PDB file of C-alpha atoms in Angstrom:
ATOM      1  CA  UNK A   1      66.080  -6.566  27.704  1.00  0.00           C
ATOM      2  CA  UNK A   2      65.082  -3.912  30.224  1.00  0.00           C
ATOM      3  CA  UNK A   3      65.440  -0.232  29.349  1.00  0.00           C
ATOM      4  CA  UNK A   4      65.296   2.262  32.223  1.00  0.00           C
ATOM      5  CA  UNK A   5      64.649   5.935  31.500  1.00  0.00           C
ATOM      6  CA  UNK A   6      66.512   7.702  34.297  1.00  0.00           C
ATOM      7  CA  UNK A   7      64.432  10.859  34.712  1.00  0.00           C
ATOM      8  CA  UNK A   8      66.166  11.654  37.981  1.00  0.00           C
ATOM      9  CA  UNK A   9      66.107  15.405  38.576  1.00  0.00           C
ATOM     10  CA  UNK A  10      65.415  16.298  34.928  1.00  0.00           C
ATOM     11  CA  UNK A  11      61.933  17.402  35.927  1.00  0.00           C
ATOM     12  CA  UNK A  12      63.637  20.570  37.277  1.00  0.00           C
ATOM     13  CA  UNK A  13      61.286  20.583  40.282  1.00  0.00           C
ATOM     14  CA  UNK A  14      58.267  20.902  37.953  1.00  0.00           C
ATOM     15  CA  UNK A  15      56.008  17.960  38.752  1.00  0.00           C
ATOM     16  CA  UNK A  16      53.850  18.482  35.674  1.00  0.00           C
ATOM     17  CA  UNK A  17      57.017  18.146  33.604  1.00  0.00           C
ATOM     18  CA  UNK A  18      57.669  14.909  35.514  1.00  0.00           C
ATOM     19  CA  UNK A  19      54.362  13.573  34.202  1.00  0.00           C
ATOM     20  CA  UNK A  20      55.286  14.509  30.633  1.00  0.00           C
ATOM     21  CA  UNK A  21      58.654  12.791  31.051  1.00  0.00           C
ATOM     22  CA  UNK A  22      56.892   9.608  32.193  1.00  0.00           C
ATOM     23  CA  UNK A  23      54.630   9.743  29.133  1.00  0.00           C
ATOM     24  CA  UNK A  24      57.507  10.352  26.723  1.00  0.00           C
ATOM     25  CA  UNK A  25      59.577   7.586  28.362  1.00  0.00           C
ATOM     26  CA  UNK A  26      56.750   5.153  27.654  1.00  0.00           C
ATOM     27  CA  UNK A  27      56.354   6.360  24.061  1.00  0.00           C
ATOM     28  CA  UNK A  28      60.128   6.012  23.612  1.00  0.00           C
ATOM     29  CA  UNK A  29      60.039   2.320  24.514  1.00  0.00           C
ATOM     30  CA  UNK A  30      61.290   2.426  28.111  1.00  0.00           C
ATOM     31  CA  UNK A  31      60.185  -0.352  30.455  1.00  0.00           C
ATOM     32  CA  UNK A  32      60.836   1.682  33.606  1.00  0.00           C
ATOM     33  CA  UNK A  33      60.677   5.387  34.459  1.00  0.00           C
ATOM     34  CA  UNK A  34      63.064   6.086  37.317  1.00  0.00           C
ATOM     35  CA  UNK A  35      63.288   8.978  39.772  1.00  0.00           C
ATOM     36  CA  UNK A  36      65.640   9.711  42.677  1.00  0.00           C
ATOM     37  CA  UNK A  37      64.176   9.709  46.164  1.00  0.00           C
ATOM     38  CA  UNK A  38      66.208  11.318  48.915  1.00  0.00           C
ATOM     39  CA  UNK A  39      68.702  13.282  46.803  1.00  0.00           C
ATOM     40  CA  UNK A  40      68.529  17.116  46.883  1.00  0.00           C
ATOM     41  CA  UNK A  41      65.197  16.609  48.611  1.00  0.00           C
ATOM     42  CA  UNK A  42      65.106  19.227  51.357  1.00  0.00           C
ATOM     43  CA  UNK A  43      62.392  21.887  51.508  1.00  0.00           C
ATOM     44  CA  UNK A  44      62.919  24.302  48.636  1.00  0.00           C
ATOM     45  CA  UNK A  45      65.361  22.022  46.790  1.00  0.00           C
ATOM     46  CA  UNK A  46      64.767  20.800  43.243  1.00  0.00           C
ATOM     47  CA  UNK A  47      63.871  17.219  44.176  1.00  0.00           C
ATOM     48  CA  UNK A  48      61.581  17.704  47.166  1.00  0.00           C
ATOM     49  CA  UNK A  49      59.121  14.857  46.543  1.00  0.00           C
ATOM     50  CA  UNK A  50      56.444  14.316  49.180  1.00  0.00           C
ATOM     51  CA  UNK A  51      53.883  11.535  49.452  1.00  0.00           C
ATOM     52  CA  UNK A  52      51.281  13.392  47.375  1.00  0.00           C
ATOM     53  CA  UNK A  53      53.784  13.885  44.561  1.00  0.00           C
ATOM     54  CA  UNK A  54      54.820  10.238  44.640  1.00  0.00           C
ATOM     55  CA  UNK A  55      51.176   9.176  44.448  1.00  0.00           C
ATOM     56  CA  UNK A  56      50.779  11.492  41.442  1.00  0.00           C
ATOM     57  CA  UNK A  57      53.836   9.960  39.745  1.00  0.00           C
ATOM     58  CA  UNK A  58      52.373   6.522  40.361  1.00  0.00           C
ATOM     59  CA  UNK A  59      49.033   7.556  38.809  1.00  0.00           C
ATOM     60  CA  UNK A  60      50.813   8.832  35.730  1.00  0.00           C
ATOM     61  CA  UNK A  61      52.952   5.709  35.387  1.00  0.00           C
ATOM     62  CA  UNK A  62      49.933   3.431  35.809  1.00  0.00           C
ATOM     63  CA  UNK A  63      47.988   5.433  33.225  1.00  0.00           C
ATOM     64  CA  UNK A  64      50.803   5.170  30.674  1.00  0.00           C
ATOM     65  CA  UNK A  65      51.499   1.556  31.645  1.00  0.00           C
ATOM     66  CA  UNK A  66      55.147   1.977  32.548  1.00  0.00           C
ATOM     67  CA  UNK A  67      56.824   0.754  35.723  1.00  0.00           C
ATOM     68  CA  UNK A  68      57.845   3.407  38.270  1.00  0.00           C
ATOM     69  CA  UNK A  69      61.092   2.932  40.190  1.00  0.00           C
ATOM     70  CA  UNK A  70      63.139   5.004  42.627  1.00  0.00           C
ATOM     71  CA  UNK A  71      66.786   5.253  43.605  1.00  0.00           C
ATOM     72  CA  UNK A  72      66.783   5.313  47.407  1.00  0.00           C
ATOM     73  CA  UNK A  73      69.315   7.591  49.114  1.00  0.00           C
ATOM     74  CA  UNK A  74      68.395   7.416  52.819  1.00  0.00           C
ATOM     75  CA  UNK A  75      66.121   5.565  55.234  1.00  0.00           C
ATOM     76  CA  UNK A  76      63.424   8.236  55.211  1.00  0.00           C
ATOM     77  CA  UNK A  77      63.260   7.915  51.419  1.00  0.00           C
ATOM     78  CA  UNK A  78      62.921   4.145  51.750  1.00  0.00           C
ATOM     79  CA  UNK A  79      59.940   4.524  54.066  1.00  0.00           C
ATOM     80  CA  UNK A  80      58.417   7.219  51.845  1.00  0.00           C
ATOM     81  CA  UNK A  81      58.647   4.934  48.796  1.00  0.00           C
ATOM     82  CA  UNK A  82      56.374   2.446  50.541  1.00  0.00           C
ATOM     83  CA  UNK A  83      53.369   4.742  50.086  1.00  0.00           C
ATOM     84  CA  UNK A  84      52.968   3.046  46.691  1.00  0.00           C
ATOM     85  CA  UNK A  85      53.214  -0.534  45.470  1.00  0.00           C
ATOM     86  CA  UNK A  86      56.407  -0.990  43.456  1.00  0.00           C
ATOM     87  CA  UNK A  87      58.279  -4.097  42.410  1.00  0.00           C
ATOM     88  CA  UNK A  88      61.951  -3.019  42.338  1.00  0.00           C
ATOM     89  CA  UNK A  89      64.522  -0.668  43.847  1.00  0.00           C
ATOM     90  CA  UNK A  90      67.619   1.062  42.486  1.00  0.00           C
ATOM     91  CA  UNK A  91      70.700   1.843  44.575  1.00  0.00           C
ATOM     92  CA  UNK A  92      73.118   4.507  43.353  1.00  0.00           C
ATOM     93  CA  UNK A  93      76.886   4.083  43.365  1.00  0.00           C
ATOM     94  CA  UNK A  94      77.450   6.571  46.203  1.00  0.00           C
ATOM     95  CA  UNK A  95      74.962   4.747  48.463  1.00  0.00           C
ATOM     96  CA  UNK A  96      76.884   1.491  48.031  1.00  0.00           C
ATOM     97  CA  UNK A  97      79.921   3.201  49.564  1.00  0.00           C
ATOM     98  CA  UNK A  98      78.345   5.732  51.938  1.00  0.00           C
ATOM     99  CA  UNK A  99      75.531   3.674  53.460  1.00  0.00           C
ATOM    100  CA  UNK A 100      76.026  -0.111  53.187  1.00  0.00           C
ATOM    101  CA  UNK A 101      73.613  -0.718  56.060  1.00  0.00           C
ATOM    102  CA  UNK A 102      70.829   0.956  54.077  1.00  0.00           C
ATOM    103  CA  UNK A 103      71.736  -1.227  51.091  1.00  0.00           C
ATOM    104  CA  UNK A 104      71.416  -4.347  53.243  1.00  0.00           C
ATOM    105  CA  UNK A 105      68.062  -3.143  54.582  1.00  0.00           C
ATOM    106  CA  UNK A 106      66.738  -2.597  51.054  1.00  0.00           C
ATOM    107  CA  UNK A 107      68.035  -5.936  49.797  1.00  0.00           C
ATOM    108  CA  UNK A 108      66.592  -7.603  52.885  1.00  0.00           C
ATOM    109  CA  UNK A 109      63.096  -6.765  51.642  1.00  0.00           C
ATOM    110  CA  UNK A 110      63.578  -9.347  48.914  1.00  0.00           C
ATOM    111  CA  UNK A 111      62.598  -7.178  45.931  1.00  0.00           C
ATOM    112  CA  UNK A 112      64.775  -7.208  42.823  1.00  0.00           C
ATOM    113  CA  UNK A 113      67.285  -4.393  43.268  1.00  0.00           C
ATOM    114  CA  UNK A 114      69.573  -2.820  40.658  1.00  0.00           C
ATOM    115  CA  UNK A 115      72.869  -1.732  42.175  1.00  0.00           C
ATOM    116  CA  UNK A 116      75.332   0.593  40.403  1.00  0.00           C
ATOM    117  CA  UNK A 117      79.039  -0.069  40.862  1.00  0.00           C
ATOM    118  CA  UNK A 118      80.468   3.281  39.783  1.00  0.00           C
ATOM    119  CA  UNK A 119      82.405   3.826  43.012  1.00  0.00           C
ATOM    120  CA  UNK A 120      83.114   0.179  43.853  1.00  0.00           C
ATOM    121  CA  UNK A 121      86.838  -0.565  43.480  1.00  0.00           C
ATOM    122  CA  UNK A 122      87.146  -4.145  44.750  1.00  0.00           C
ATOM    123  CA  UNK A 123      87.234  -7.147  42.425  1.00  0.00           C
ATOM    124  CA  UNK A 124      84.554  -9.114  44.273  1.00  0.00           C
ATOM    125  CA  UNK A 125      80.991  -7.942  43.909  1.00  0.00           C
ATOM    126  CA  UNK A 126      79.376  -6.405  47.026  1.00  0.00           C
ATOM    127  CA  UNK A 127      76.376  -7.843  48.895  1.00  0.00           C
ATOM    128  CA  UNK A 128      76.665 -11.124  47.006  1.00  0.00           C
ATOM    129  CA  UNK A 129      75.002 -12.907  49.935  1.00  0.00           C
ATOM    130  CA  UNK A 130      71.698 -11.567  48.567  1.00  0.00           C
ATOM    131  CA  UNK A 131      70.181 -13.329  45.562  1.00  0.00           C
ATOM    132  CA  UNK A 132      67.926 -10.421  44.564  1.00  0.00           C
ATOM    133  CA  UNK A 133      70.728  -7.991  43.647  1.00  0.00           C
ATOM    134  CA  UNK A 134      71.410  -7.159  39.972  1.00  0.00           C
ATOM    135  CA  UNK A 135      74.708  -5.379  39.285  1.00  0.00           C
ATOM    136  CA  UNK A 136      75.051  -2.514  36.812  1.00  0.00           C
ATOM    137  CA  UNK A 137      78.465  -1.441  35.580  1.00  0.00           C
ATOM    138  CA  UNK A 138      78.826   2.314  35.900  1.00  0.00           C
ATOM    139  CA  UNK A 139      81.395   5.085  35.573  1.00  0.00           C
ATOM    140  CA  UNK A 140      80.722   7.807  38.157  1.00  0.00           C
ATOM    141  CA  UNK A 141      81.794  10.617  35.867  1.00  0.00           C
ATOM    142  CA  UNK A 142      79.395  13.173  34.376  1.00  0.00           C
ATOM    143  CA  UNK A 143      79.684  12.758  31.457  1.00  0.00           C
ATOM    144  CA  UNK A 144      81.698   9.549  31.148  1.00  0.00           C
ATOM    145  CA  UNK A 145      84.224  10.155  28.388  1.00  0.00           C
ATOM    146  CA  UNK A 146      85.229   7.358  25.957  1.00  0.00           C
ATOM    147  CA  UNK A 147      88.922   7.450  26.849  1.00  0.00           C
ATOM    148  CA  UNK A 148      88.060   6.919  30.532  1.00  0.00           C
ATOM    149  CA  UNK A 149      86.163   3.652  29.954  1.00  0.00           C
ATOM    150  CA  UNK A 150      89.303   1.499  30.103  1.00  0.00           C
ATOM    151  CA  UNK A 151      87.756  -1.069  32.477  1.00  0.00           C
ATOM    152  CA  UNK A 152      84.523  -1.390  30.481  1.00  0.00           C
ATOM    153  CA  UNK A 153      83.571  -5.098  30.595  1.00  0.00           C
ATOM    154  CA  UNK A 154      84.429  -7.266  27.612  1.00  0.00           C
ATOM    155  CA  UNK A 155      81.717  -9.727  28.679  1.00  0.00           C
ATOM    156  CA  UNK A 156      78.945  -8.667  31.060  1.00  0.00           C
ATOM    157  CA  UNK A 157      77.699 -12.208  31.690  1.00  0.00           C
ATOM    158  CA  UNK A 158      81.146 -13.546  32.582  1.00  0.00           C
ATOM    159  CA  UNK A 159      81.673 -10.560  34.895  1.00  0.00           C
ATOM    160  CA  UNK A 160      78.477 -11.282  36.852  1.00  0.00           C
ATOM    161  CA  UNK A 161      76.907  -8.034  35.632  1.00  0.00           C
ATOM    162  CA  UNK A 162      73.303  -7.620  34.523  1.00  0.00           C
ATOM    163  CA  UNK A 163      73.812  -4.390  32.647  1.00  0.00           C
ATOM    164  CA  UNK A 164      74.916  -0.786  32.422  1.00  0.00           C
ATOM    165  CA  UNK A 165      74.013   2.450  34.188  1.00  0.00           C
ATOM    166  CA  UNK A 166      75.335   4.885  31.613  1.00  0.00           C
ATOM    167  CA  UNK A 167      76.593   8.462  31.899  1.00  0.00           C
ATOM    168  CA  UNK A 168      78.171   8.748  28.460  1.00  0.00           C
ATOM    169  CA  UNK A 169      77.007  11.016  25.648  1.00  0.00           C
ATOM    170  CA  UNK A 170      74.854   9.403  22.958  1.00  0.00           C
ATOM    171  CA  UNK A 171      73.835   5.764  22.578  1.00  0.00           C
ATOM    172  CA  UNK A 172      77.029   4.105  21.353  1.00  0.00           C
ATOM    173  CA  UNK A 173      78.244   2.884  24.756  1.00  0.00           C
ATOM    174  CA  UNK A 174      74.890   1.294  25.732  1.00  0.00           C
ATOM    175  CA  UNK A 175      74.742  -0.472  22.350  1.00  0.00           C
ATOM    176  CA  UNK A 176      78.288  -1.752  22.860  1.00  0.00           C
ATOM    177  CA  UNK A 177      77.230  -3.041  26.295  1.00  0.00           C
ATOM    178  CA  UNK A 178      74.300  -4.938  24.753  1.00  0.00           C
ATOM    179  CA  UNK A 179      76.658  -6.514  22.210  1.00  0.00           C
ATOM    180  CA  UNK A 180      78.761  -7.665  25.177  1.00  0.00           C
ATOM    181  CA  UNK A 181      75.858  -9.278  27.026  1.00  0.00           C
ATOM    182  CA  UNK A 182      74.168  -6.496  29.005  1.00  0.00           C
ATOM    183  CA  UNK A 183      70.457  -7.151  29.564  1.00  0.00           C
ATOM    184  CA  UNK A 184      69.642  -3.950  31.496  1.00  0.00           C
ATOM    185  CA  UNK A 185      70.351  -0.428  30.237  1.00  0.00           C
ATOM    186  CA  UNK A 186      69.757   2.647  32.381  1.00  0.00           C
ATOM    187  CA  UNK A 187      70.121   5.935  30.520  1.00  0.00           C
ATOM    188  CA  UNK A 188      69.422   9.531  31.589  1.00  0.00           C
ATOM    189  CA  UNK A 189      66.330  10.888  29.837  1.00  0.00           C
ATOM    190  CA  UNK A 190      65.336  14.483  29.044  1.00  0.00           C
ATOM    191  CA  UNK A 191      63.055  16.460  26.768  1.00  0.00           C
ATOM    192  CA  UNK A 192      65.706  19.149  26.231  1.00  0.00           C
ATOM    193  CA  UNK A 193      69.445  18.484  26.318  1.00  0.00           C
ATOM    194  CA  UNK A 194      70.171  22.225  26.134  1.00  0.00           C
ATOM    195  CA  UNK A 195      68.414  22.834  29.477  1.00  0.00           C
ATOM    196  CA  UNK A 196      71.001  24.188  31.946  1.00  0.00           C
ATOM    197  CA  UNK A 197      68.918  23.858  35.129  1.00  0.00           C
ATOM    198  CA  UNK A 198      71.036  20.861  36.155  1.00  0.00           C
ATOM    199  CA  UNK A 199      74.025  19.257  34.442  1.00  0.00           C
ATOM    200  CA  UNK A 200      72.239  15.920  33.895  1.00  0.00           C
ATOM    201  CA  UNK A 201      70.355  17.279  30.868  1.00  0.00           C
ATOM    202  CA  UNK A 202      73.563  17.544  28.826  1.00  0.00           C
ATOM    203  CA  UNK A 203      74.492  13.872  29.259  1.00  0.00           C
ATOM    204  CA  UNK A 204      70.919  12.631  28.783  1.00  0.00           C
ATOM    205  CA  UNK A 205      69.249  11.508  25.572  1.00  0.00           C
ATOM    206  CA  UNK A 206      65.964  12.816  24.202  1.00  0.00           C
ATOM    207  CA  UNK A 207      62.894  10.748  23.204  1.00  0.00           C
ATOM    208  CA  UNK A 208      64.016  10.240  19.597  1.00  0.00           C
ATOM    209  CA  UNK A 209      67.451   9.024  20.712  1.00  0.00           C
ATOM    210  CA  UNK A 210      65.949   6.785  23.389  1.00  0.00           C
ATOM    211  CA  UNK A 211      63.558   5.285  20.834  1.00  0.00           C
ATOM    212  CA  UNK A 212      66.510   4.582  18.535  1.00  0.00           C
ATOM    213  CA  UNK A 213      68.465   3.009  21.408  1.00  0.00           C
ATOM    214  CA  UNK A 214      65.566   0.700  22.280  1.00  0.00           C
ATOM    215  CA  UNK A 215      64.952  -0.298  18.642  1.00  0.00           C
ATOM    216  CA  UNK A 216      68.592  -1.055  17.895  1.00  0.00           C
ATOM    217  CA  UNK A 217      69.265  -2.564  21.308  1.00  0.00           C
ATOM    218  CA  UNK A 218      66.377  -5.019  21.215  1.00  0.00           C
ATOM    219  CA  UNK A 219      67.328  -6.138  17.712  1.00  0.00           C
ATOM    220  CA  UNK A 220      70.982  -6.590  18.631  1.00  0.00           C
ATOM    221  CA  UNK A 221      70.009  -8.573  21.734  1.00  0.00           C
ATOM    222  CA  UNK A 222      67.611 -10.756  19.722  1.00  0.00           C
ATOM    223  CA  UNK A 223      70.312 -11.564  17.152  1.00  0.00           C
ATOM    224  CA  UNK A 224      73.220 -12.249  19.514  1.00  0.00           C
ATOM    225  CA  UNK A 225      72.859 -15.999  19.058  1.00  0.00           C
ATOM    226  CA  UNK A 226      73.377 -15.799  15.271  1.00  0.00           C
ATOM    227  CA  UNK A 227      76.609 -17.323  13.999  1.00  0.00           C
ATOM    228  CA  UNK A 228      79.121 -19.884  15.168  1.00  0.00           C
TER     229      UNK A 228
END
């Protein structure tokens, strides 16, 4: 199982808070702390991450022994991400639709790449010519409400999906995904769900909830083979 703490923009533009989020993600059992690179990133915007900031994030993640990963939103962000050594990429649902050439360029580097399918409407999986792509089922709705999850996979393995990029409230949907074969769970992570700086805080889970998700999820995954 891989658990990704999607920090995203939940640092509110405060890079010291970003370091605390990395630390708490590690203490909560996450394997990966993920940020967004290239989204709301202009001068003065909340997610303006320059090379010095990325190097600082990398120092924090190395110190706390957690993998650092970025969602890449444009070519400049891709080049900026190369200022550090990292083993994987993430591609957001909107990038799959809006910039397929960027997706191909990222996949062409050969690194394992998680790709969200929240806006993909075709039956066949995109970019299947690449063997380093890992597909994450996703509902591009913030938050994703239970009654709108009608096409939630019954079997992730049979569907060719590696896991779930989740926007629902709580941990029930990710646990259901694990019971149905998901091996990767990406979940928005915050220290304060009541923070109104950006809407992502409300659909995120806090360290205690993330810790519970990891504990239950790993045990469910370990015991899936029990029975006839």
